[in-house]
CSV table of C-alpha atoms in Angstrom, one decimal:
chain,number,residue,atom,x,y,z
A,276,MET,CA,-26.5,-4.0,2.0
A,277,LEU,CA,-23.2,-3.2,2.1
A,278,ALA,CA,-23.5,-0.4,4.3
A,279,ASN,CA,-25.3,-2.4,6.8
A,280,ASN,CA,-23.1,-5.3,6.6
A,281,VAL,CA,-19.7,-4.1,6.6
A,282,PRO,CA,-18.2,-4.0,10.2
A,283,ASN,CA,-16.5,-0.6,10.3
A,284,ILE,CA,-19.2,1.4,8.7
A,285,HIS,CA,-22.3,2.5,11.4
A,286,LEU,CA,-25.3,3.7,9.2
A,287,LEU,CA,-27.2,6.1,10.5
A,288,GLY,CA,-30.2,6.4,8.2
A,289,VAL,CA,-30.9,6.7,4.6
A,290,SER,CA,-32.3,9.4,2.9
A,291,THR,CA,-34.3,8.9,-1.1
A,292,THR,CA,-35.0,11.9,-3.8
A,293,HIS,CA,-35.8,11.0,-7.4
A,294,GLY,CA,-33.8,8.9,-9.6
A,295,ASN,CA,-34.1,6.0,-11.2
A,296,ALA,CA,-37.7,6.0,-10.6
A,297,ASP,CA,-39.8,8.6,-8.8
A,298,SER,CA,-39.3,9.4,-5.4
A,299,ASP,CA,-42.5,7.4,-4.0
A,300,TRP,CA,-41.3,4.1,-5.6
A,301,THR,CA,-37.3,5.5,-4.0
A,302,ALA,CA,-38.4,5.5,-0.7
A,303,LYS,CA,-41.0,2.6,-0.6
A,304,ASN,CA,-37.7,0.4,-2.1
A,305,ALA,CA,-35.5,1.8,0.7
A,306,ALA,CA,-37.4,0.6,3.0
A,307,ARG,CA,-38.5,-2.6,1.4
A,308,CYS,CA,-34.4,-3.0,1.4
A,309,LEU,CA,-34.3,-1.6,4.9
A,310,VAL,CA,-36.5,-4.5,5.8
A,311,ALA,CA,-35.0,-7.8,3.9
A,312,PHE,CA,-31.1,-7.3,4.7
A,313,GLY,CA,-32.1,-7.3,8.4
A,314,ALA,CA,-31.1,-3.8,9.1
A,315,PRO,CA,-31.3,-2.6,13.2
A,316,SER,CA,-34.7,-1.2,13.4
A,317,HIS,CA,-33.1,2.5,14.7
A,318,VAL,CA,-32.1,2.6,10.5
A,319,LEU,CA,-35.1,4.6,8.5
A,320,VAL,CA,-36.1,6.0,5.6
A,321,TYR,CA,-36.7,9.9,5.1
A,322,PRO,CA,-38.3,10.7,1.8
A,323,GLY,CA,-36.8,14.1,0.1
A,324,ALA,CA,-36.9,16.1,-2.9
A,325,SER,CA,-39.6,14.6,-5.3
A,326,GLN,CA,-38.1,17.1,-8.3
A,327,PRO,CA,-34.5,18.6,-9.0
A,328,LEU,CA,-33.5,22.1,-8.1
A,329,LEU,CA,-34.8,23.5,-11.0
A,330,LEU,CA,-35.2,20.7,-14.0
A,331,PRO,CA,-38.0,18.5,-14.5
A,332,ALA,CA,-37.7,15.1,-12.8
A,333,LYS,CA,-36.6,12.2,-15.0
A,334,HIS,CA,-36.6,8.3,-14.6
A,335,ASP,CA,-34.8,5.3,-16.4
A,336,PRO,CA,-37.2,2.5,-16.5
A,337,GLU,CA,-35.3,1.3,-19.2
A,338,ILE,CA,-32.3,0.3,-17.1
A,339,HIS,CA,-33.8,-0.5,-13.9
A,340,GLY,CA,-37.6,-1.1,-14.2
A,341,GLU,CA,-40.9,1.7,-14.0
A,342,ASP,CA,-40.6,0.8,-10.2
A,343,GLY,CA,-36.9,0.8,-10.1
A,344,LEU,CA,-36.0,-2.5,-9.3
A,345,GLY,CA,-37.3,-4.3,-12.2
A,346,GLY,CA,-37.2,-8.0,-12.3
A,347,VAL,CA,-36.4,-9.0,-8.0
A,348,GLU,CA,-37.9,-11.4,-6.9
A,349,GLY,CA,-38.5,-12.1,-2.7
A,350,LEU,CA,-38.6,-8.6,-1.0
A,351,PRO,CA,-41.1,-8.0,1.2
A,352,SER,CA,-44.2,-5.7,-0.2
A,353,PRO,CA,-44.5,-2.5,0.0
A,354,ASP,CA,-47.5,-2.0,2.3
A,355,ALA,CA,-46.4,-4.5,4.5
A,356,PRO,CA,-46.3,-3.5,7.7
A,357,GLU,CA,-42.7,-4.1,9.0
A,358,VAL,CA,-42.0,-1.6,5.3
A,359,VAL,CA,-44.4,1.2,6.2
A,360,ALA,CA,-42.3,1.1,9.7
A,361,ARG,CA,-39.0,1.9,8.3
A,362,PHE,CA,-41.0,5.1,7.5
A,363,ALA,CA,-39.4,7.6,10.2
A,364,VAL,CA,-41.6,10.8,11.7
A,365,ASN,CA,-41.6,13.2,14.4
A,366,SER,CA,-42.9,13.1,18.0
A,367,ASP,CA,-46.5,14.7,16.2
A,368,GLY,CA,-46.9,11.9,14.3
A,369,THR,CA,-46.2,13.4,10.4
A,370,PRO,CA,-43.4,12.3,8.3
A,371,ALA,CA,-40.0,13.2,8.8
A,372,ARG,CA,-38.7,14.2,5.6
A,373,ALA,CA,-34.8,14.2,4.4
A,374,LEU,CA,-33.5,17.2,6.1
A,375,ASP,CA,-35.2,16.9,9.0
A,376,GLY,CA,-32.8,13.1,9.8
A,377,MET,CA,-29.9,14.0,7.9
A,378,SER,CA,-29.6,17.4,10.3
A,379,ARG,CA,-30.5,15.5,13.5
A,380,ALA,CA,-28.3,12.7,13.0
A,381,ILE,CA,-25.6,14.4,11.9
A,382,LYS,CA,-26.3,16.8,14.8
A,383,ASP,CA,-26.6,14.0,17.2
A,384,THR,CA,-23.3,12.2,16.0
A,385,TRP,CA,-21.3,15.5,16.1
A,386,LYS,CA,-22.6,16.7,20.2
A,387,LYS,CA,-21.2,20.0,19.3
A,388,GLY,CA,-17.4,19.0,18.5
A,389,THR,CA,-17.3,16.1,21.1
A,390,GLY,CA,-18.7,12.8,18.8
A,391,ASN,CA,-17.9,12.1,15.7
A,392,GLN,CA,-17.7,13.3,12.6
A,393,VAL,CA,-20.2,11.6,9.4
A,394,VAL,CA,-19.2,10.5,5.7
A,395,VAL,CA,-22.1,12.0,4.0
A,396,VAL,CA,-22.9,9.2,0.5
A,397,SER,CA,-24.7,9.8,-1.8
A,398,THR,CA,-25.7,7.2,-5.0
A,399,GLY,CA,-28.2,9.0,-6.7
A,400,PRO,CA,-29.1,12.7,-7.6
A,401,MET,CA,-27.2,15.3,-5.0
A,402,THR,CA,-30.7,17.4,-4.8
A,403,ASN,CA,-31.4,16.5,-1.1
A,404,ILE,CA,-27.7,17.0,0.0
A,405,ALA,CA,-27.3,20.9,-2.3
A,406,LEU,CA,-30.6,21.4,0.2
A,407,PHE,CA,-29.2,20.0,3.5
A,408,VAL,CA,-25.6,22.2,3.1
A,409,SER,CA,-27.4,25.3,2.5
A,410,VAL,CA,-30.3,25.3,4.7
A,411,TYR,CA,-27.5,23.7,7.6
A,412,PRO,CA,-23.9,25.2,7.0
A,413,ASP,CA,-23.5,24.8,11.1
A,414,LEU,CA,-23.3,21.1,10.5
A,415,LEU,CA,-20.4,21.1,7.7
A,416,ASN,CA,-18.1,21.2,10.3
A,417,ALA,CA,-19.9,17.7,11.6
A,418,VAL,CA,-19.7,16.5,7.7
A,419,GLU,CA,-15.8,15.0,7.8
A,420,GLU,CA,-16.6,14.1,4.2
A,421,PHE,CA,-19.1,13.8,1.2
A,422,VAL,CA,-18.4,10.5,-1.1
A,423,PHE,CA,-20.8,10.2,-4.1
A,424,MET,CA,-21.4,7.9,-7.2
A,425,GLY,CA,-21.7,9.7,-10.3
A,426,GLY,CA,-19.9,11.7,-12.8
A,427,GLY,CA,-17.3,10.4,-15.5
A,428,VAL,CA,-14.0,11.8,-17.1
A,429,GLY,CA,-14.7,12.5,-20.6
A,430,LEU,CA,-17.6,9.6,-20.7
A,431,GLY,CA,-20.9,9.8,-20.1
A,432,ASN,CA,-23.4,7.2,-20.4
A,433,ARG,CA,-27.0,9.1,-20.6
A,434,SER,CA,-25.7,11.5,-22.3
A,435,ALA,CA,-23.0,11.7,-24.6
A,436,VAL,CA,-20.7,13.5,-22.3
A,437,ALA,CA,-23.1,12.9,-19.1
A,438,GLU,CA,-23.8,10.3,-16.4
A,439,TYR,CA,-27.0,9.8,-14.9
A,440,ASN,CA,-27.1,11.0,-11.3
A,441,ILE,CA,-25.4,14.3,-11.9
A,442,LEU,CA,-27.5,14.4,-15.0
A,443,CYS,CA,-30.6,14.3,-13.0
A,444,ASP,CA,-30.0,17.4,-10.8
A,445,PRO,CA,-26.3,18.9,-12.2
A,446,HIS,CA,-27.3,22.6,-9.7
A,447,ALA,CA,-27.5,20.4,-7.1
A,448,SER,CA,-24.3,18.8,-7.5
A,449,GLN,CA,-22.3,21.7,-8.0
A,450,ILE,CA,-23.6,23.0,-4.9
A,451,VAL,CA,-22.5,20.5,-3.3
A,452,LEU,CA,-19.2,20.9,-5.0
A,453,ASN,CA,-18.8,24.2,-4.0
A,454,VAL,CA,-19.1,22.9,0.0
A,455,PRO,CA,-15.9,23.6,1.6
A,456,ILE,CA,-15.6,20.2,2.8
A,457,PRO,CA,-13.7,17.0,1.0
A,458,LYS,CA,-14.8,15.1,-1.3
A,459,THR,CA,-14.6,12.1,-3.3
A,460,MET,CA,-16.4,11.6,-6.2
A,461,VAL,CA,-16.5,7.5,-7.5
A,462,PRO,CA,-17.2,7.9,-11.3
A,463,ILE,CA,-18.5,5.4,-14.0
A,464,ASN,CA,-15.0,5.6,-15.5
A,465,VAL,CA,-14.4,3.3,-12.5
A,466,THR,CA,-17.5,1.6,-11.6
A,467,HIS,CA,-17.3,0.2,-15.1
A,468,THR,CA,-14.4,-2.0,-13.9
A,469,ALA,CA,-16.6,-3.8,-10.9
A,470,ILE,CA,-18.4,-5.9,-13.3
A,471,VAL,CA,-20.3,-8.9,-11.8
A,472,THR,CA,-19.1,-11.5,-14.1
A,473,LYS,CA,-20.4,-14.8,-14.3
A,474,GLU,CA,-17.7,-16.5,-11.8
A,475,ILE,CA,-18.8,-13.9,-9.0
A,476,HIS,CA,-22.6,-14.3,-9.6
A,477,ARG,CA,-21.8,-18.1,-8.6
A,478,ARG,CA,-20.1,-16.7,-5.7
A,479,LEU,CA,-23.3,-14.7,-4.9
A,480,LEU,CA,-25.6,-18.0,-5.3
A,481,ALA,CA,-23.4,-20.5,-4.0
A,482,PRO,CA,-20.8,-19.1,-1.6
A,483,HIS,CA,-18.5,-22.3,-1.7
A,484,THR,CA,-18.4,-21.8,-5.5
A,485,SER,CA,-14.8,-21.1,-6.7
A,486,LEU,CA,-13.6,-17.7,-7.9
A,487,ASN,CA,-11.7,-19.1,-10.4
A,488,GLN,CA,-14.6,-22.3,-11.2
A,489,ASP,CA,-15.6,-23.3,-15.0
A,490,ALA,CA,-18.7,-24.5,-14.4
A,491,GLY,CA,-20.2,-23.0,-18.2
A,492,SER,CA,-23.0,-20.6,-18.6
A,493,VAL,CA,-25.5,-22.5,-16.1
A,494,LEU,CA,-25.4,-20.6,-12.7
A,495,PRO,CA,-26.3,-23.2,-9.7
A,496,LYS,CA,-29.3,-22.6,-7.1
A,497,ALA,CA,-29.1,-19.8,-4.4
A,498,THR,CA,-28.9,-21.4,-1.6
A,499,THR,CA,-30.9,-18.6,0.3
A,500,ASN,CA,-33.9,-16.2,-0.5
A,501,LEU,CA,-31.8,-13.7,0.1
A,502,ARG,CA,-29.1,-14.7,-2.6
A,503,HIS,CA,-32.3,-16.0,-4.7
A,504,THR,CA,-33.4,-11.7,-4.4
A,505,LEU,CA,-30.5,-10.4,-5.1
A,506,SER,CA,-29.5,-12.4,-8.0
A,507,THR,CA,-32.6,-11.2,-10.0
A,508,LEU,CA,-32.0,-7.9,-9.4
A,509,ILE,CA,-28.4,-8.6,-11.3
A,510,SER,CA,-30.1,-10.4,-14.0
A,511,PHE,CA,-32.2,-8.0,-14.8
A,512,PHE,CA,-29.6,-4.9,-14.8
A,513,ALA,CA,-27.3,-7.7,-16.5
A,514,ASP,CA,-29.9,-7.6,-19.4
A,515,SER,CA,-30.6,-4.2,-19.2
A,516,TYR,CA,-27.0,-3.4,-19.9
A,517,LYS,CA,-25.9,-5.6,-22.4
A,518,SER,CA,-29.0,-4.7,-24.5
A,519,THR,CA,-28.2,-1.2,-24.0
A,520,PHE,CA,-24.3,-0.6,-23.3
A,521,GLY,CA,-22.7,-3.4,-24.4
A,522,PHE,CA,-21.3,-5.1,-21.3
A,523,MET,CA,-21.8,-8.8,-22.4
A,524,ASP,CA,-19.6,-10.2,-19.4
A,525,GLY,CA,-21.7,-9.4,-16.3
A,526,PRO,CA,-23.0,-5.8,-15.2
A,527,PRO,CA,-20.5,-2.9,-13.2
A,528,LEU,CA,-21.9,-2.3,-9.6
A,529,HIS,CA,-21.7,0.8,-9.5
A,530,ASP,CA,-23.1,2.4,-6.1
A,531,ALA,CA,-21.5,-0.2,-3.9
A,532,LEU,CA,-18.2,1.4,-4.7
A,533,THR,CA,-19.1,4.8,-2.5
A,534,ILE,CA,-19.5,2.3,0.6
A,535,ALA,CA,-16.1,0.1,0.1
A,536,TYR,CA,-14.3,3.7,-0.5
A,537,VAL,CA,-15.7,4.6,3.0
A,538,SER,CA,-15.0,1.0,4.4
A,539,ASP,CA,-11.5,1.1,2.6
A,540,PRO,CA,-10.0,3.7,0.5
A,541,SER,CA,-6.9,2.2,0.0
A,542,LEU,CA,-9.3,0.0,-2.7
A,543,PHE,CA,-8.9,2.9,-5.0
A,544,LYS,CA,-6.3,5.5,-6.5
A,545,VAL,CA,-7.7,8.7,-6.0
A,546,THR,CA,-6.4,12.3,-7.2
A,547,ARG,CA,-7.5,15.7,-6.4
A,548,HIS,CA,-8.9,17.7,-9.0
A,549,ARG,CA,-10.7,20.9,-9.4
A,550,VAL,CA,-14.2,20.2,-10.6
A,551,ASP,CA,-17.2,21.6,-12.0
A,552,ILE,CA,-20.8,20.8,-13.9
A,553,GLU,CA,-21.8,22.0,-16.9
A,554,LEU,CA,-24.7,23.6,-16.7
A,555,THR,CA,-25.5,25.5,-19.7
A,556,GLY,CA,-24.0,23.7,-22.7
A,557,LYS,CA,-27.3,22.3,-25.4
A,558,HIS,CA,-25.0,19.0,-26.0
A,559,SER,CA,-23.0,18.8,-22.8
A,560,MET,CA,-25.7,19.4,-19.8
A,561,GLY,CA,-24.6,17.5,-16.5
A,562,GLN,CA,-20.8,16.9,-17.5
A,563,THR,CA,-18.4,16.5,-14.9
A,564,VAL,CA,-15.8,18.9,-16.0
A,565,VAL,CA,-12.3,17.3,-14.5
A,566,ASP,CA,-9.2,19.6,-14.8
A,567,VAL,CA,-6.6,16.8,-15.0
A,568,TRP,CA,-4.3,18.9,-16.2
A,569,LYS,CA,-4.4,22.2,-14.0
A,570,TYR,CA,-5.6,24.7,-16.3
A,571,ILE,CA,-8.2,26.3,-13.5
A,572,PRO,CA,-5.8,28.5,-11.1
A,573,CYS,CA,-6.9,26.8,-7.5
A,574,ASP,CA,-6.3,27.5,-4.0
A,575,ASP,CA,-5.5,24.7,-0.9
A,576,THR,CA,-9.3,24.8,-0.3
A,577,TRP,CA,-12.0,22.5,-0.8
A,578,GLY,CA,-14.9,24.9,-2.2
A,579,ARG,CA,-15.3,27.5,-4.5
A,580,THR,CA,-12.0,28.5,-5.9
A,581,GLY,CA,-10.2,25.5,-4.5
A,582,ARG,CA,-9.5,21.7,-6.1
A,583,ASN,CA,-12.5,20.7,-4.3
A,584,CYS,CA,-13.2,16.9,-4.8
A,585,GLN,CA,-10.7,13.6,-4.8
A,586,VAL,CA,-11.9,11.4,-8.6
A,587,ALA,CA,-11.6,7.8,-8.0
A,588,GLU,CA,-9.0,6.8,-10.9
A,589,ASN,CA,-8.7,3.5,-11.2
A,590,LEU,CA,-9.9,-0.2,-9.0
A,591,ASP,CA,-7.7,-1.9,-11.9
A,592,ALA,CA,-9.2,-4.3,-14.2
A,593,TRP,CA,-10.0,-7.9,-13.2
A,594,PRO,CA,-8.9,-10.0,-12.0
A,595,CYS,CA,-6.1,-7.2,-10.6
A,596,THR,CA,-6.2,-7.4,-6.7
A,597,LYS,CA,-8.1,-4.6,-5.7
A,598,VAL,CA,-11.3,-5.9,-7.3
A,599,GLU,CA,-11.0,-8.9,-6.3
A,600,ARG,CA,-10.9,-7.7,-3.0
A,601,PHE,CA,-13.8,-5.2,-3.0
A,602,PHE,CA,-15.9,-8.3,-4.6
A,603,GLU,CA,-14.8,-10.6,-1.3
A,604,LEU,CA,-15.6,-7.7,0.8
A,605,PHE,CA,-19.1,-7.7,-1.3
A,606,LEU,CA,-19.2,-11.4,-1.2
A,607,GLU,CA,-18.4,-11.1,3.0
A,608,ALA,CA,-21.1,-8.8,3.6
A,609,ILE,CA,-24.0,-11.0,2.0
A,610,GLN,CA,-22.8,-13.9,4.3
A,611,GLN,CA,-23.1,-12.0,7.0
A,612,CYS,CA,-26.6,-10.7,6.0
A,613,ASP,CA,-27.3,-14.2,5.2
A,614,GLY,CA,-27.2,-14.8,9.2
A,615,LYS,CA,-29.8,-11.7,9.6
A,616,SER,CA,-32.2,-11.4,6.8
A,617,PRO,CA,-35.8,-12.3,7.3
A,618,LEU,CA,-36.0,-13.4,3.9
A,619,ASN,CA,-33.8,-16.7,4.9
A,620,ARG,CA,-36.8,-17.3,7.8
A,621,ASP,CA,-39.8,-17.5,5.6
């Protein structure tokens, strides 16, 4: 929703993979969301890897429901014609897969150096991206930056020290970190500060509600169908995070922060570090090892021997300015989406 409604971002396409639900559901959900958010017709879904490079696939129904969008109301059916039409196909009618879509979009945008570079954003396991950089090394010059939501600095969420997106395919994450292209990591240390409080939730439902309005615990009725749909997602997520992680003030908005970073990097303080993934530890598989004290000798490159990743350090804690600016960006995108979402025409 954010990528389609922030004016300085041009979304080229969406590839999907295994993650919170299996790869069939993630692909269907991406298509349903593109329809619901009124994305341009050329923005299509390219299904990708159904399993990690080496490990068995894992899903997280406890947090996201069996279909990956637990509790959400109002999205079009997975078999609706407009949803089916969002899946990319080749000229011969066969399904177009993630590597096809990524390589084609990046190549067509780059135009052998006469066009624009592309930022590749990851909000799940990085299997597709690891395969892309391995199969298409000749297109790396066309990539400006890899931005990913994942990891934590001394913090985990689905193991003692590992964050879920990295834990699902740690080997793919290391492959991407080894690529000699700038990378920015938005870890859970930062996403856990972007909390959808009751005040934010009120403004999502009814846009003229003040952020500081004291309306008790009762939420207003959604002013549009789109806002109702977004609210149901946040409400389910809030209950999951409250019961599993003890988040009492509301759920964090993890993935949207990657788009916010691409749109406005000044929202974040970032520091460049050496980052590696623990691949063999019995208790620490999937941990993002961030060398904040510079123990590892490094050069100035972005690849195997260098300080390979910018790590977002803070978005500040509510109610500081940068968190407020992020939510203003988010709420403005919903306002833009309200005018184009087919959910509001039903």
